[in-house]
XYZ file of C-alpha atoms in Angstrom:
232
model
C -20.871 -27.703 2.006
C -22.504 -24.341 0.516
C -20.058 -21.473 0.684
C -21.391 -17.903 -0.530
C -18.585 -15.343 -1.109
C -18.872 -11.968 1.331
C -18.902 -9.141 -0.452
C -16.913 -7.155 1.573
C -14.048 -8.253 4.230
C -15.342 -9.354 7.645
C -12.122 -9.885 9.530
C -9.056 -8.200 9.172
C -5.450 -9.576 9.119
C -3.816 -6.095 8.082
C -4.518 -2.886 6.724
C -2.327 0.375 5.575
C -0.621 1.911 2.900
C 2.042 -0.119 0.973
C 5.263 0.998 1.057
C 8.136 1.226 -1.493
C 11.943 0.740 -1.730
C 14.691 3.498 0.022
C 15.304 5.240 -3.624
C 11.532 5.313 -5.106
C 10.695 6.830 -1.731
C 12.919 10.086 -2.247
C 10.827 11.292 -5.130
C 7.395 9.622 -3.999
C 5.462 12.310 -1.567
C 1.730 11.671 -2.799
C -0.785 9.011 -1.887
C -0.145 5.530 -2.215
C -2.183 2.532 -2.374
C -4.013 1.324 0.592
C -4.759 -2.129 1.437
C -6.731 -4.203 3.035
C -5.945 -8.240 3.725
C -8.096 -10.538 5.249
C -7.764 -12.983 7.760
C -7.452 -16.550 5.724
C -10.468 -18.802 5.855
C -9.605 -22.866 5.906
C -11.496 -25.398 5.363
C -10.208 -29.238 5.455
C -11.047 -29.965 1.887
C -12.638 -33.177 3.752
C -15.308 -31.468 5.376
C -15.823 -29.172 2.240
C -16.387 -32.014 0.026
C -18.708 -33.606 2.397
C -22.754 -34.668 1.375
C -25.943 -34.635 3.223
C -25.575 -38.617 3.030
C -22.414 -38.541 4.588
C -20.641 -40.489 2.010
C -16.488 -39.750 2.858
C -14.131 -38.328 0.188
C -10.870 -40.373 -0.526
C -7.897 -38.081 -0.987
C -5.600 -38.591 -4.588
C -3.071 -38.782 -2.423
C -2.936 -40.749 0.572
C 0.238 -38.906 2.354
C -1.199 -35.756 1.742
C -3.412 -32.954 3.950
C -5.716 -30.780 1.712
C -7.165 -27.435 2.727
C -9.439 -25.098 0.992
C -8.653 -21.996 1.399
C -10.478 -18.400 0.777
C -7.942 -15.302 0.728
C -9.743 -11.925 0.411
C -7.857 -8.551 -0.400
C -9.436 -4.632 -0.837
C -7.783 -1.881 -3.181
C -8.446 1.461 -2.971
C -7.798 4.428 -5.049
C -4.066 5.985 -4.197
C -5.484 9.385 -5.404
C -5.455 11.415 -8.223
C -2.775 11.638 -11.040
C -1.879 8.333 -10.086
C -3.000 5.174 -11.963
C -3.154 1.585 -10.858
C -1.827 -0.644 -13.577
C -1.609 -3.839 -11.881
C -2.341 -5.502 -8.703
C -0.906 -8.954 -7.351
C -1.646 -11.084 -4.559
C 0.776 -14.178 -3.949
C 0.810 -17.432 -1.587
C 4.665 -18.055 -0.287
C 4.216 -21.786 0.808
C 6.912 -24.032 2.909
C 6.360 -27.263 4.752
C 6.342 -27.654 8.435
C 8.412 -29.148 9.127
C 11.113 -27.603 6.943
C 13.209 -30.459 6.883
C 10.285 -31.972 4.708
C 11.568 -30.564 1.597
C 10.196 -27.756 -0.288
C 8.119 -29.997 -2.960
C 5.999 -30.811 0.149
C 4.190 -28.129 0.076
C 2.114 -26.539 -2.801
C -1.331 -25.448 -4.458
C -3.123 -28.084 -6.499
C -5.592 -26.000 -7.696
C -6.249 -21.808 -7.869
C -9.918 -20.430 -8.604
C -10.392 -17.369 -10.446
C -7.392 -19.598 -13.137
C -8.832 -16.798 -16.010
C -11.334 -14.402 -15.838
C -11.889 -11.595 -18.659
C -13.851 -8.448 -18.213
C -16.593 -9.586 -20.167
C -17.402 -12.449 -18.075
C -20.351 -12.246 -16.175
C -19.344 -10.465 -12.308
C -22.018 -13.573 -10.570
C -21.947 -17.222 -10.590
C -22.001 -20.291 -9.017
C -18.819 -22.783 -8.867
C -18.363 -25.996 -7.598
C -14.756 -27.774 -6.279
C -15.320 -31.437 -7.009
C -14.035 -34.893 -5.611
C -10.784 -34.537 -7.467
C -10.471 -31.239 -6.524
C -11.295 -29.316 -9.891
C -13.372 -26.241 -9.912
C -15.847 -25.916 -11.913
C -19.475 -24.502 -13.200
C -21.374 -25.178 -10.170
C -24.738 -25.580 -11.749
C -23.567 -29.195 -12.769
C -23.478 -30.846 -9.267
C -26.543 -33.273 -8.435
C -27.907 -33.074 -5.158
C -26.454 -36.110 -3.459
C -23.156 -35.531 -5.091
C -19.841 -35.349 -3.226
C -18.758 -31.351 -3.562
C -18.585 -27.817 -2.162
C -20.475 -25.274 -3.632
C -19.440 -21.709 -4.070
C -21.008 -18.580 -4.574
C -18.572 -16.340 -6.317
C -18.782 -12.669 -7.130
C -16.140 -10.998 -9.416
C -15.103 -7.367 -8.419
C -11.663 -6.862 -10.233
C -12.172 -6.814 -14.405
C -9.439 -8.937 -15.225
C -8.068 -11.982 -12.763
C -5.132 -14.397 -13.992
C -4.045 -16.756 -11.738
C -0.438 -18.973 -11.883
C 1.606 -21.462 -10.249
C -1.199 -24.131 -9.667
C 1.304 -27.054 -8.306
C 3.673 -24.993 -7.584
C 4.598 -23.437 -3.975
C 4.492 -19.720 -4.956
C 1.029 -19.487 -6.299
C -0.457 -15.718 -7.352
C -3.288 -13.914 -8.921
C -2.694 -10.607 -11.181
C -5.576 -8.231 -11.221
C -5.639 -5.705 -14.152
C -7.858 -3.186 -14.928
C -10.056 -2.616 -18.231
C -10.889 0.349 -20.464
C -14.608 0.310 -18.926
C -13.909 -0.872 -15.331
C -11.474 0.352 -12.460
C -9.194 -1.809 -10.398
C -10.627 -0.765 -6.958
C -12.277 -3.025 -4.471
C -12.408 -6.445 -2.401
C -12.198 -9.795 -3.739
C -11.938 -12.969 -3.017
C -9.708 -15.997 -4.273
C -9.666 -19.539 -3.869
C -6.823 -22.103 -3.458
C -6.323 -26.053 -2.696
C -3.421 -25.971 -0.683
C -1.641 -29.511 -0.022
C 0.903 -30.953 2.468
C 2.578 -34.146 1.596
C 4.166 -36.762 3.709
C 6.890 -36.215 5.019
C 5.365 -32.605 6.049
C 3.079 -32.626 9.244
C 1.046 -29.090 7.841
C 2.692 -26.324 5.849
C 2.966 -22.493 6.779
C 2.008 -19.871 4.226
C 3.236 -15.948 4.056
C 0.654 -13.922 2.086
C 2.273 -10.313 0.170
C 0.180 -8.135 -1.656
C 1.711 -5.330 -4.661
C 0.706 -2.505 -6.456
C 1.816 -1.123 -9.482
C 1.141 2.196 -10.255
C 1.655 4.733 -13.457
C 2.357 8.713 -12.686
C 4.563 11.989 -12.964
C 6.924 10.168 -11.211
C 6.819 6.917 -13.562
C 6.232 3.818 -13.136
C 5.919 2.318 -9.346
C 5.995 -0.535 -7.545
C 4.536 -0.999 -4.374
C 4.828 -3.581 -1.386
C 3.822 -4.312 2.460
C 5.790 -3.056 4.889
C 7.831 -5.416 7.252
C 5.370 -4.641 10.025
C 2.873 -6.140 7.931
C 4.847 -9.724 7.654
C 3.755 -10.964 11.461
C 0.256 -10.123 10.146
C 0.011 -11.957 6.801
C 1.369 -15.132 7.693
C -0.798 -18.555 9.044
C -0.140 -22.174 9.301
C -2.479 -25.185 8.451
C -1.940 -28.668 10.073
């Protein structure tokens, strides 16, 4: 399978500004960050891996489901005076049922893991049979694989918790480049035996520097019913 990354969000799971605790909002009366989230895209990691000769992948683990999964997020400027410091988007992940225990469910693997500003903003990446990314000019035709065409907006991506079922990506900006815009992160997202499938809350926040300090921002608890989807 070829994927190519949009540039821009195509369907929308929520949009709005971000909202803050009771006491920050008192003395907060300007702008704040606006977001956009889009709607999760899943692929069964078995149909992403598959080849023009139809050779089938075998799974690491035999118990387990595996989904590839593309999560897309915009930023946009709060306004002036106010400066975005940071930026985090973040994968809550439980199994269904929840009676499987919470070490059911979890990322195996995260794509952007490190990406500095100087790194080049196009390139193509490839998730392999045992579900690695990695430079996608490597894979032979023939080869078991997805291929991914990847576009980096945000200067500087980190990403943690890669086994773990609270997995997140911090976006910070650079001397020479903002931290406005959409982009687009990958995950490998796995449900063991004894979980059927696995349900996954998505929360975006904002940190922010100005005359009124240092700020951080959340969604709203309308937004909840709007970032959350299940895979099984």
């Amino acid at each position: 399978m070829h994927l190519t990354t949009p540039t821009a969000i195509q369907s929308i799971a929520w949009e709005g500004e971000l909202s803050t605790s009771g006491m920050v909002k008192a003395v907060t009366r300007g702008a704040r960050p606006v977001v956009t989230i889009g709607q999760p895209e899943v692929w069964p990691v078995a149909k992403a891996l598959e080849n023009q000769t139809g050779q089938r992948w075998t799974p690491p683990l035999g118990d387990a489901k595996y989904w590839l999964v593309r999560l897309a997020c915009t930023l946009r400027e709060p306004g002036s005076g106010i400066e975005v410091t940071e930026a985090r988007q973040s994968l809550y992940l439980r199994p269904e049922p929840h009676s499987a225990g919470e070490k059911s469910a979890y990322a195996h693997n995260l794509f952007p893991l490190r990406l500095g500003a100087e790194d080049k903003t196009s390139f193509s990446l490839s998730l392999g049979p045992e579900l690695g990314f990695a430079d996608g000019s490597s894979v032979k035709i023939g080869e078991l694989g997805a291929t991914i065409e990847y576009r980096k907006v945000f200067p500087v991506i980190q990403a943690y918790g890669a086994g773990e079922a609270n997995p997140y990506w911090v976006f910070q900006p650079h001397a020479t480049y903002p931290l406005m815009g959409s982009q687009f992160v990958y995950a490998v997202l796995v449900a063991r035996a004894p979980a059927a499938g696995l349900r996954a809350h998505l929360e975006v926040t904002v940190s922010t520097q100005s005359a009124f300090g240092f700020i951080r921002y959340g969604l709203p608890e309308e937004a909840r019913p709007h970032t959350e989807f299940s895979l099984g």
